[in-house]
Coordinates of C-alpha atoms in Angstrom, one line a residue:
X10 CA 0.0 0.0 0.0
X11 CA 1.0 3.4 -0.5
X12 CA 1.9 5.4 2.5
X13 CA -0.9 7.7 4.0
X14 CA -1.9 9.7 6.7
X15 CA -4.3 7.4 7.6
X16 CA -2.1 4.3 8.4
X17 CA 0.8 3.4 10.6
X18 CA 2.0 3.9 13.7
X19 CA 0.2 7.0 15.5
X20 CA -0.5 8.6 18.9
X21 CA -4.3 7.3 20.0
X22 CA -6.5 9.9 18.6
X23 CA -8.7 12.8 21.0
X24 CA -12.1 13.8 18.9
X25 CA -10.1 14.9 15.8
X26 CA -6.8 15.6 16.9
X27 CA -3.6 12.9 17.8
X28 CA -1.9 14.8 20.9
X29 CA 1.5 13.7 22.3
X30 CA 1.5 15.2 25.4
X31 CA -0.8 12.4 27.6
X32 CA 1.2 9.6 26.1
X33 CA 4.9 10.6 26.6
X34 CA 3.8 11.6 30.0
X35 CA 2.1 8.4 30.8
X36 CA 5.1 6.7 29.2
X37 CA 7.8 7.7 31.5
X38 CA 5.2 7.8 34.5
X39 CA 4.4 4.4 33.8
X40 CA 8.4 3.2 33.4
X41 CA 9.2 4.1 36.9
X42 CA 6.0 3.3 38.3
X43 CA 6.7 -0.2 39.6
X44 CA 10.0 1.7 41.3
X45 CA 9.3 4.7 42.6
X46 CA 5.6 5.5 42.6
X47 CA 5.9 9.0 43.9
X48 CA 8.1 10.3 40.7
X49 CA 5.5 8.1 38.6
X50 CA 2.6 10.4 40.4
X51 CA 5.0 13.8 39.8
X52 CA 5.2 13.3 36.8
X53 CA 2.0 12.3 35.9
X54 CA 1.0 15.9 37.7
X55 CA 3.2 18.1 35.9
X56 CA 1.5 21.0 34.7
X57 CA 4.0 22.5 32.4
X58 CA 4.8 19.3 30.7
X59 CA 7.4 21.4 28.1
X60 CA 9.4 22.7 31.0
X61 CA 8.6 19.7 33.5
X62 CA 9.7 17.1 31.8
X63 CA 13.4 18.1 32.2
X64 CA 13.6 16.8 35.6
X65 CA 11.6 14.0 35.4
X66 CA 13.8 12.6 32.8
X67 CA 16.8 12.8 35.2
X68 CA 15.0 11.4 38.1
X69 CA 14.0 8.5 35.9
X70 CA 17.5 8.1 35.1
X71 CA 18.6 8.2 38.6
X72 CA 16.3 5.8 39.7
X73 CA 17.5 3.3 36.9
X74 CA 21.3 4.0 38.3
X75 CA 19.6 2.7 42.1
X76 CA 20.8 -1.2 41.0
X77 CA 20.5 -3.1 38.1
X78 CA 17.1 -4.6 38.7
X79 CA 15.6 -1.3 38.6
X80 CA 17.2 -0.3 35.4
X81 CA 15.7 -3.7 33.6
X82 CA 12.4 -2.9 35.1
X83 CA 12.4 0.7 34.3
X84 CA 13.6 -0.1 30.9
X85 CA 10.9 -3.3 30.4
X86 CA 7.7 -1.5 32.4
X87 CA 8.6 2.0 29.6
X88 CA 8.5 -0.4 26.9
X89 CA 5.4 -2.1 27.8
X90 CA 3.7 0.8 28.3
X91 CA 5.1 2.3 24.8
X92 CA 2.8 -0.8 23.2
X93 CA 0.3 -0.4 25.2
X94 CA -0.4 3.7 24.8
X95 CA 0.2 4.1 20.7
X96 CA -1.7 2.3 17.8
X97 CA -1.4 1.0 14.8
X98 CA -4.4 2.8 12.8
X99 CA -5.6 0.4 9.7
X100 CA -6.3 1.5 6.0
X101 CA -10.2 1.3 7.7
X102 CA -9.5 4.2 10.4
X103 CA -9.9 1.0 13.0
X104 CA -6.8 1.5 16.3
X105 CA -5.2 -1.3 17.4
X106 CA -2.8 -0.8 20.5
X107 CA 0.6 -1.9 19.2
X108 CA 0.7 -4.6 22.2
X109 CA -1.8 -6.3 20.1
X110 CA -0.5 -6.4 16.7
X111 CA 0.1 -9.5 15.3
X112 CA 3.7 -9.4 14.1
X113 CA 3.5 -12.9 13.1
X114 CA 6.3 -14.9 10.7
X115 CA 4.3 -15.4 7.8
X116 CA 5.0 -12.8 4.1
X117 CA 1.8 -12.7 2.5
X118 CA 0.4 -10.3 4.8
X119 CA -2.2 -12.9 7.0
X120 CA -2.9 -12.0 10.6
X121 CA -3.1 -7.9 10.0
X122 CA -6.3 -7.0 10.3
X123 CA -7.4 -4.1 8.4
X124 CA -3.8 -3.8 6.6
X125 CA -3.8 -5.0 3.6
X126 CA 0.2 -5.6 2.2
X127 CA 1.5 -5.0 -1.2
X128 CA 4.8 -6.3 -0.7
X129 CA 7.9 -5.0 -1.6
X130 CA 10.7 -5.9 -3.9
X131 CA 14.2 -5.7 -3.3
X132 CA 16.6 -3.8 -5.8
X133 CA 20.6 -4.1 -5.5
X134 CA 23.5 -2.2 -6.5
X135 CA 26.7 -4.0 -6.0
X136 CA 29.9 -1.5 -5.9
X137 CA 32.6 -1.8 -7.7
X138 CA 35.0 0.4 -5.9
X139 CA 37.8 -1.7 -4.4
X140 CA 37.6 -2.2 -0.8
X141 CA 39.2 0.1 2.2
X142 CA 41.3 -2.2 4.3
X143 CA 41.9 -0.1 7.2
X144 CA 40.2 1.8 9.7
X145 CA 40.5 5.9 7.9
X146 CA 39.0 9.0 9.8
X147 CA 38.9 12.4 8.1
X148 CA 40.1 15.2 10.6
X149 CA 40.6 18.8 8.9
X150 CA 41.2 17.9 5.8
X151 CA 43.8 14.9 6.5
X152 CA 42.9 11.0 6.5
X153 CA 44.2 9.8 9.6
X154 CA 45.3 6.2 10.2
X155 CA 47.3 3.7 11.6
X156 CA 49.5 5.7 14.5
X157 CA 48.5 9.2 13.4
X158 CA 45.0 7.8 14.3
X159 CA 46.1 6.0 17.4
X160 CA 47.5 9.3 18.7
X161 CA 44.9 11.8 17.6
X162 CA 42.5 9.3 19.8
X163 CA 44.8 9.3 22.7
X164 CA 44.8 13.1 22.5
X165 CA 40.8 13.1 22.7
X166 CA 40.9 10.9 25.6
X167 CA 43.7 12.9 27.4
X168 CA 41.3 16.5 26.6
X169 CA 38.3 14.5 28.0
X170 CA 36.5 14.8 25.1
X171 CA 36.1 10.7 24.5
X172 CA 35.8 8.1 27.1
X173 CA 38.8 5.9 27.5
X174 CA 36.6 2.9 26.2
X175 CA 36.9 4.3 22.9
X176 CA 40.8 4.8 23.0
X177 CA 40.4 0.7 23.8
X178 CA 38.0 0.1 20.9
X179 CA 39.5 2.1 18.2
X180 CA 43.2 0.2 18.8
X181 CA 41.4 -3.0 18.9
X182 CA 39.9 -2.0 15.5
X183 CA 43.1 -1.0 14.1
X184 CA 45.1 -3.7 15.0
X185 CA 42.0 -6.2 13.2
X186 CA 41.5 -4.8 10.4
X187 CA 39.3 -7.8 9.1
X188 CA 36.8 -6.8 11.5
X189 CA 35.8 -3.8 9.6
X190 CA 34.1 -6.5 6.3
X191 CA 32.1 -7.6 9.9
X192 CA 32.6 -11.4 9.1
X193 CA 29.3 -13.0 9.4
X194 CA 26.6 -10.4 9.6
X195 CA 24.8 -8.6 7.3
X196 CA 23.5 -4.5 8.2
X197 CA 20.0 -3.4 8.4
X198 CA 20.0 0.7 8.4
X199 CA 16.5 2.3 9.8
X200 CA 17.4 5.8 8.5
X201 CA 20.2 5.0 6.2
X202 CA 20.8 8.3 4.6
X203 CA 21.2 9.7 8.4
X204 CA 24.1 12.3 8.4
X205 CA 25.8 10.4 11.2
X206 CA 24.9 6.9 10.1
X207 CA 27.3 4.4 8.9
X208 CA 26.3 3.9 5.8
X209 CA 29.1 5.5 3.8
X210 CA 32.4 3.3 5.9
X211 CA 30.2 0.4 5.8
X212 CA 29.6 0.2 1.3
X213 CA 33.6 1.4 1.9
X214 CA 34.5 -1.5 4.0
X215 CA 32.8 -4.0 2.0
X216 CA 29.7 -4.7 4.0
X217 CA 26.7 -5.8 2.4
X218 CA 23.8 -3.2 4.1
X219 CA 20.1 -3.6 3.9
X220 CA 19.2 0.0 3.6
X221 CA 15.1 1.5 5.3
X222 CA 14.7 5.1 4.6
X223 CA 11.9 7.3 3.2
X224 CA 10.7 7.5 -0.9
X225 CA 12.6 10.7 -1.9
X226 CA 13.5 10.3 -5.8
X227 CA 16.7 12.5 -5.1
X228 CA 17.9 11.0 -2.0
X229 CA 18.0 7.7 -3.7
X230 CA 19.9 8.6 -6.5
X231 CA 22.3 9.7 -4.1
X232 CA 22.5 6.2 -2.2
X233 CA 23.0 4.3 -5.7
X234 CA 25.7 6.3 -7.2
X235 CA 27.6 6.2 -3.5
X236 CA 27.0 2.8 -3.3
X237 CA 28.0 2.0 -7.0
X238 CA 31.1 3.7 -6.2
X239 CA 32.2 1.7 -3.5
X240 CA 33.3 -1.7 -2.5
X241 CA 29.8 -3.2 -0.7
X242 CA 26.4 -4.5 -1.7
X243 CA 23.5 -2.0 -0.7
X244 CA 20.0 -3.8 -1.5
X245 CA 16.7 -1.5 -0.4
X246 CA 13.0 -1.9 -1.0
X247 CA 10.9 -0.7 -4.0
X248 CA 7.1 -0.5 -4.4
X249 CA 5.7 -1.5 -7.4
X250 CA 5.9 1.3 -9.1
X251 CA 9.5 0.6 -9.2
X252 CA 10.3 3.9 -6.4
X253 CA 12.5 3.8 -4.1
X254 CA 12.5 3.4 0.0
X255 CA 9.8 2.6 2.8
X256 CA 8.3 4.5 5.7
X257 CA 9.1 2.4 8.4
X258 CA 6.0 4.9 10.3
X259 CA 3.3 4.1 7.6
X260 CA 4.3 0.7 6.6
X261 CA 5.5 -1.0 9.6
X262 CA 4.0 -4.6 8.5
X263 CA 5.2 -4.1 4.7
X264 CA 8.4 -3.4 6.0
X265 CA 9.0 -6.5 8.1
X266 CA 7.7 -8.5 5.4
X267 CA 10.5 -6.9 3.5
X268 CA 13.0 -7.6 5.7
X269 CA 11.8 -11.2 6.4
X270 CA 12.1 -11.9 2.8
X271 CA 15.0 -10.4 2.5
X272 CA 17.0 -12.4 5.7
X273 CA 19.9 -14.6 4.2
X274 CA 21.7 -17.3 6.6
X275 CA 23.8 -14.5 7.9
X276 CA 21.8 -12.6 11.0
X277 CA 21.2 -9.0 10.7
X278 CA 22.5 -5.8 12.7
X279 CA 19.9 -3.7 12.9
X280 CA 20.7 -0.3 13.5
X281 CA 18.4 2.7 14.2
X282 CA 19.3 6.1 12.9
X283 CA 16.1 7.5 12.0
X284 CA 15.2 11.2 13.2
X285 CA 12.3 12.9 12.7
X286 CA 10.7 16.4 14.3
X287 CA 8.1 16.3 17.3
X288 CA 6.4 13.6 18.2
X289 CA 7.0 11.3 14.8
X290 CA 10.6 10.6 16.5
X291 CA 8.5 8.9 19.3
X292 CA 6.6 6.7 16.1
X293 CA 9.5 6.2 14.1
X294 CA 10.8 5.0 17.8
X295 CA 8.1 2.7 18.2
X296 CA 8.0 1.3 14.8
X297 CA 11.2 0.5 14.7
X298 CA 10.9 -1.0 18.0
X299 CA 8.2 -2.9 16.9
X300 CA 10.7 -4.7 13.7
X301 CA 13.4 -5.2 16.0
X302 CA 11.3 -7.2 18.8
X303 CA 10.4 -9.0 15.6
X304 CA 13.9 -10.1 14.1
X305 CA 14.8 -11.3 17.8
X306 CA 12.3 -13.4 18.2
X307 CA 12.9 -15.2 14.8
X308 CA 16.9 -14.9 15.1
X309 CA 18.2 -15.0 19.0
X310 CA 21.6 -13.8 16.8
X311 CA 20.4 -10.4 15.7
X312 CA 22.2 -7.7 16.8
X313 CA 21.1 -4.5 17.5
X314 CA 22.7 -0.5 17.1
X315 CA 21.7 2.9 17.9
X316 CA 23.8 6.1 18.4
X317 CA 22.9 8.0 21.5
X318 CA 22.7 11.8 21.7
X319 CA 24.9 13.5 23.8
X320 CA 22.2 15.9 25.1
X321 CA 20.7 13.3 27.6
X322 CA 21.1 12.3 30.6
X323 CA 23.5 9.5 32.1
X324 CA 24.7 7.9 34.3
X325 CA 28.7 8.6 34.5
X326 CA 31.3 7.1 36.5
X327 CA 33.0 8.2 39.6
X328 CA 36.4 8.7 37.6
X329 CA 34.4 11.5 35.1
X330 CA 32.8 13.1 38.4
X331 CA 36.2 13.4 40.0
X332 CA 38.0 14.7 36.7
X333 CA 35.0 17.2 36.2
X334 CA 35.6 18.6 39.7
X335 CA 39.4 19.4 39.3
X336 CA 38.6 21.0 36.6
X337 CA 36.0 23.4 38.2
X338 CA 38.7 23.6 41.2
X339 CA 41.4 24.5 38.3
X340 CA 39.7 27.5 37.1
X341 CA 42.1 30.5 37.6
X342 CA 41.4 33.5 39.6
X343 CA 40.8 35.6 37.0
X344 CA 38.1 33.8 35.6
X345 CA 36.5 33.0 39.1
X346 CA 36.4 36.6 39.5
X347 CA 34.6 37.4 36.5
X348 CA 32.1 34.6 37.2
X349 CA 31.4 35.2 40.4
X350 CA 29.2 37.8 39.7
X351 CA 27.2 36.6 37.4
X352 CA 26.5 33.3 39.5
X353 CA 25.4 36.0 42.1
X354 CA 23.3 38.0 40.2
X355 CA 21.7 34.5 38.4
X356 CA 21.1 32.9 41.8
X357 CA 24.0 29.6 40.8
X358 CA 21.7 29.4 37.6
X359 CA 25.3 30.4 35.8
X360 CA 28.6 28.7 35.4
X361 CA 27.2 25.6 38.6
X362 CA 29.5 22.8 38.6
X363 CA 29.3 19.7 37.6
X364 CA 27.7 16.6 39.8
X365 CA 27.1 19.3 42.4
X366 CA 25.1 16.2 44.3
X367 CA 26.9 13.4 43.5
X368 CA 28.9 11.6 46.7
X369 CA 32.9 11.4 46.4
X370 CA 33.4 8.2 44.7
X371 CA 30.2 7.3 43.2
X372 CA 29.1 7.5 40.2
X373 CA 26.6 10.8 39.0
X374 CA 23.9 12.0 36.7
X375 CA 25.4 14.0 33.5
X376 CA 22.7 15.9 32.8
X377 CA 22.6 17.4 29.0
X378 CA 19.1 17.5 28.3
X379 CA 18.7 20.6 26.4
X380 CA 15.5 22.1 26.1
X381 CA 15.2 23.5 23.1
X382 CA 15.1 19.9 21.9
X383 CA 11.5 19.3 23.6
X384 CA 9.9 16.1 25.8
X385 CA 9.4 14.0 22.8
X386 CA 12.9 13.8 21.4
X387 CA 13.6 12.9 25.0
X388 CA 11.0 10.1 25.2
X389 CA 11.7 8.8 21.5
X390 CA 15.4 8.7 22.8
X391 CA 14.3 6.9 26.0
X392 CA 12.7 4.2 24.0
X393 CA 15.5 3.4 22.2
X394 CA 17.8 3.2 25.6
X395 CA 15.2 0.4 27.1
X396 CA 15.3 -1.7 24.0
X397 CA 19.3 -1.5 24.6
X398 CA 19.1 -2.4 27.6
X399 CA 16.1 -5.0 27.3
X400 CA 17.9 -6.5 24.7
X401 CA 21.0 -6.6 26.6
X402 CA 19.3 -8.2 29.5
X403 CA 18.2 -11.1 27.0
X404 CA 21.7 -11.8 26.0
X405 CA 21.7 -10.2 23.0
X406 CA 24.7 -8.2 21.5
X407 CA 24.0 -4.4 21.8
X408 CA 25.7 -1.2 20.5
X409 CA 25.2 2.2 22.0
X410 CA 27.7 4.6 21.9
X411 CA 27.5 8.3 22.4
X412 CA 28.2 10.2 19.5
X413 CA 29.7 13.9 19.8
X414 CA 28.2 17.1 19.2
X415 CA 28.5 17.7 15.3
X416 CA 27.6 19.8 13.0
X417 CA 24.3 18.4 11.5
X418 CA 21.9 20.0 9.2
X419 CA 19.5 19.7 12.5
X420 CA 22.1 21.6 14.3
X421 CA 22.8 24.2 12.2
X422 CA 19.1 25.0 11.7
X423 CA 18.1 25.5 15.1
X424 CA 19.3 29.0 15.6
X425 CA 20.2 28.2 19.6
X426 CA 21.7 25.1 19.5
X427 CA 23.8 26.6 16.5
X428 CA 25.3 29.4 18.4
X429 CA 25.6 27.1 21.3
X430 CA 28.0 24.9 19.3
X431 CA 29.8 27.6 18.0
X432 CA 30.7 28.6 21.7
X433 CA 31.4 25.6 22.9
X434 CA 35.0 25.9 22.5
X435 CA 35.0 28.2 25.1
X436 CA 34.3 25.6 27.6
X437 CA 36.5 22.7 26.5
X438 CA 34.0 21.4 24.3
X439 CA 34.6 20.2 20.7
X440 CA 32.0 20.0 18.3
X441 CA 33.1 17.5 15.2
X442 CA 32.0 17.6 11.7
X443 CA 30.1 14.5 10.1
X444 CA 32.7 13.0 7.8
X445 CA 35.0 12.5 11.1
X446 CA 31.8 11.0 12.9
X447 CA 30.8 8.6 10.4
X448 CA 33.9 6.4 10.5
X449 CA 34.6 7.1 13.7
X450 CA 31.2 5.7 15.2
X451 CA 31.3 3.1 12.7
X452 CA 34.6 2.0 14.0
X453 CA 33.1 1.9 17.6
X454 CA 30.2 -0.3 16.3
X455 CA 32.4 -3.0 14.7
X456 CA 34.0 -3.3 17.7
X457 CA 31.3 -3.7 19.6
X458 CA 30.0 -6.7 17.2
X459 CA 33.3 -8.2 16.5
X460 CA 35.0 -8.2 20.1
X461 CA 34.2 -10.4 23.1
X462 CA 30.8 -9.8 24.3
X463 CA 31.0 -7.9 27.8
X464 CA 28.8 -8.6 30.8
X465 CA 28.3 -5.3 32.3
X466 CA 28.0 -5.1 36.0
X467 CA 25.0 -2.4 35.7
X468 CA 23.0 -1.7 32.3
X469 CA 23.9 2.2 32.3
X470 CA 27.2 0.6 31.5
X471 CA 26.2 0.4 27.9
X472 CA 25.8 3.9 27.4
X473 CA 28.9 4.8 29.5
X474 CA 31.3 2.5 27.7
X475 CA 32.5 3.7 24.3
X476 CA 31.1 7.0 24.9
X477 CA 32.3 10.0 22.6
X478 CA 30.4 13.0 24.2
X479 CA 32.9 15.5 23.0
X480 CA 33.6 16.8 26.4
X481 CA 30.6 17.1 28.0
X482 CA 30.8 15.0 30.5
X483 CA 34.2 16.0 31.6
X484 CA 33.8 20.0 31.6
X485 CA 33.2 21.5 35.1
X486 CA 29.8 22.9 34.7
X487 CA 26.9 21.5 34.5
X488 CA 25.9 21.7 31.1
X489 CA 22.9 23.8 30.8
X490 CA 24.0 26.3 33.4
X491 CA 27.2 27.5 30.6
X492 CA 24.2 26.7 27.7
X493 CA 22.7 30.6 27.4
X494 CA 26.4 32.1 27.9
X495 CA 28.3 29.3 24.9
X496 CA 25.0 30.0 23.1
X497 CA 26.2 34.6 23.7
X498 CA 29.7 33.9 22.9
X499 CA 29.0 31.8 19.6
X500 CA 26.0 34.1 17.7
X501 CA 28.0 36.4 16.4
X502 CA 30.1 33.6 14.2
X503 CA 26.8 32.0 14.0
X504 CA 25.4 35.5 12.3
X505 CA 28.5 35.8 10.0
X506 CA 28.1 32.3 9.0
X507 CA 24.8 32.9 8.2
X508 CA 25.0 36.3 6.1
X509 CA 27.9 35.0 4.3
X510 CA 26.1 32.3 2.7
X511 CA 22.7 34.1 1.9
X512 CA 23.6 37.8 2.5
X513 CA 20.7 38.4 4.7
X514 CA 21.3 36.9 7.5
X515 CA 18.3 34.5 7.3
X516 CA 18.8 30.8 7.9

């Protein structure tokens, strides 16, 4: 079927109207219920949901740091409650809660009542570029690898601006080169053309990559010729009109019938890198949650991927708290003199430090959440951290590594977080461009599928490990107490930026 605003995966509809408010609220009242049933109750009573939900997010994610029972029931209880609250709505206007669906194993579309499937066939494009046999990350204008790499990584972890983990994971990936063809598995991208995702060092590395995004003409054309040029296989769906791409949000069914007929006897990785503005990140969420529970349930070896933002909140360990806190204590006088002030006149709202709360020696709550983002990127992202860590729990392999601050088209349209970035500097924060992402994470990922599988002592720990946050963590204030100030210091290159490439100023 073609896609339509009728069908998919939707909020449960009020009169004539789909609000998002009720369920991403229930949502994260209902995770934490079964833990803490006071937060559950303040957050189901928040009346300023859009300035609320800020602290409720980093409450839940203190009370999933309490022990690792809490984090699997926080994460499993969210989920539940996920399939329980949105609906898949049928080509008859008829809403079925998503805990209801039948996913089932069979291809010619049985089971779904009121969705009727047209299924998809599968088009291929086989490079014929000749394959990249080492790990290669772009850094202004160089290609670093081998030791140049090795010590531009060391340098990030000694500047705080990566975790230590990924100093680890990006030697272990250097010194295996083999691992980067990823022996034995197959990629499923959920957002392919995403300007973080892998997709570009994966076709570069040889990988064979199952590719989900939406039917735009141009962006297709795109993904052929880049694939044509390089040394993998890329195969993606096509209607049958013969166009290009899926909505994962419209067709959920069609697409698991797609992938199911598509599975070969090597198990998938799927990895979700789909974004999407205001409450259709909590759907594409939830529909790609929905093909994921699938694929595990068929094949115990699928793997799954996501990138996490670093403008959440997370649980860190006590070495990041302590390094955060000699760096507040290392500020000179000058500087503490020239802030002073303004922390007096803001009441601490400026310049606070870092883990303020958190107990010598234990681990604390990095709290990024930036507002300007809004509650339901913060659910949508929640979503995709309980399936992580569900997953996990299930003994499933799992990667989730933070990704950096960079400079994405979603970035540089939002006029705050764009002057934000551009003043980041000033506080020890480096922002990265995409093309140095791209391998980079890719890298992290193939070491997470190719090395020993870990067992974590807490859950968290998956987020934590093999995290890239660009600094965040590390810098002695807490993050959105410097936000407003980076945000003053970087409008003016922001502006200049902005005029130079239109002449008016507007974005």
């Amino acid at each position: 079927m073609s896609a339509s605003t009728s069908a998919g995966i939707h909020f449960p509809a009020v009169g004539d109207e789909r609000p998002t408010t009720a369920t991403t609220r229930g949502i994260l009242a209902d995770s934490v219920a079964g833990v803490d049933a006071a937060l559950a109750r303040r957050i189901e009573a928040t009346p300023d949901w859009r300035k609320g939900y800020l602290a409720h997010v980093h409450d839940i994610t203190a009370a999933s740091a309490a022990s690792p029972l809490a984090a699997r029931q926080i994460a499993r209880d969210g989920l539940a409650s996920m399939r329980r609250r949105l609906v898949l709505v049928g080509e008859d206007g008829c809403e079925t809660p998503l805990e209801e669906v039948d996913l089932g194993t069979s291809t010619d579309g049985s089971g779904h009542e009121g969705v009727s499937l047209t299924p998809f066939a599968t088009e291929s494009v086989t490079g014929t570029g000749e394959a990249v046999r080492e790990l290669r990350v772009p850094l202004r204008g160089r290609d670093l690898s081998g030791t140049a790499l090795l010590a531009q990584v060391e340098r990030w972890v000694e500047e705080g601006v990566v975790e230590p983990s990924v100093g680890d994971a990006v030697r272990e990936v250097v010194a295996h080169p083999e691992w980067l063809t990823l022996p034995g598995r197959r990629v499923l991208l959920v957002g392919a053309g995403a300007e973080m995702g892998p997709l570009e060092p994966l076709l570069s590395w040889g990988v064979e990559v199952h590719a989900i995004d939406l039917p735009r003409s141009r962006a297709w054309r795109y993904k052929r010729g880049l694939a044509a040029g390089l040394a993998g296989t890329l195969r993606f769906p096509v209607d049958e009109h013969g166009d290009a791409g899926a909505d994962v949000v419209h067709q959920p069914l069609e697409v698991l019938d797609w992938v199911r007929r598509a599975r070969g006897d090597d198990p998938f990785v799927v990895g979700m890198h789909a974004y999407a503005d205001s409450g259709v990140h909590v759907r594409v969420s939830a529909a790609s949650d929905l093909l994921m529970t699938a694929l595990l349930e068929q094949e115990p070896q699928t793997a799954l991927a996501w990138l996490a933002t670093p403008t959440d909140t997370f649980v860190v360990p006590p070495e990041v708290v302590a390094d955060a806190r000699r760096r507040w204590d290392a500020r000179g006088l000058a500087l503490r003199g020239v802030q002073a002030p303004a922390r007096a006149l803001a009441r601490g709202a400026l310049f606070a430090p870092a883990y303020a709360g958190a107990p010598d020696g234990q681990p604390g709550i990095a709290d990024v959440l930036v507002p300007q983002q809004g509650p339901n990127y913060a659910v949508a992202k929640r979503l995709q951290r309980w399936r992580g860590v569900a997953a996990e729990a299930g003994g499933h392999r799992v990667s989730f590594n933070v990704a950096p601050a960079t400079w994405t088209r979603s970035v540089v349209k939002n006029p705050v977080l764009g002057a934000a970035y551009a003043g980041a500097h000033r506080f020890g924060i480096e922002v990265f461009e995409p093309e140095t992402v791209r391998p980079l994470m890719a890298a992290l990922l193939v070491h997470d599928l190719m090395a020993p599988q870990v067992v974590r002592a807490h859950p968290e720990e998956l987020f934590s490990d093999g995290a890239a946050h660009g600094g965040l963590w590390r810098v002695g204030y807490e993050p959105r107490s410097a936000l407003g100030v980076a945000a003053a210091a970087g409008l003016p290159s922001r502006l200049r930026a902005k005029v130079g490439r239109g002449g008016s100023g507007r974005g």
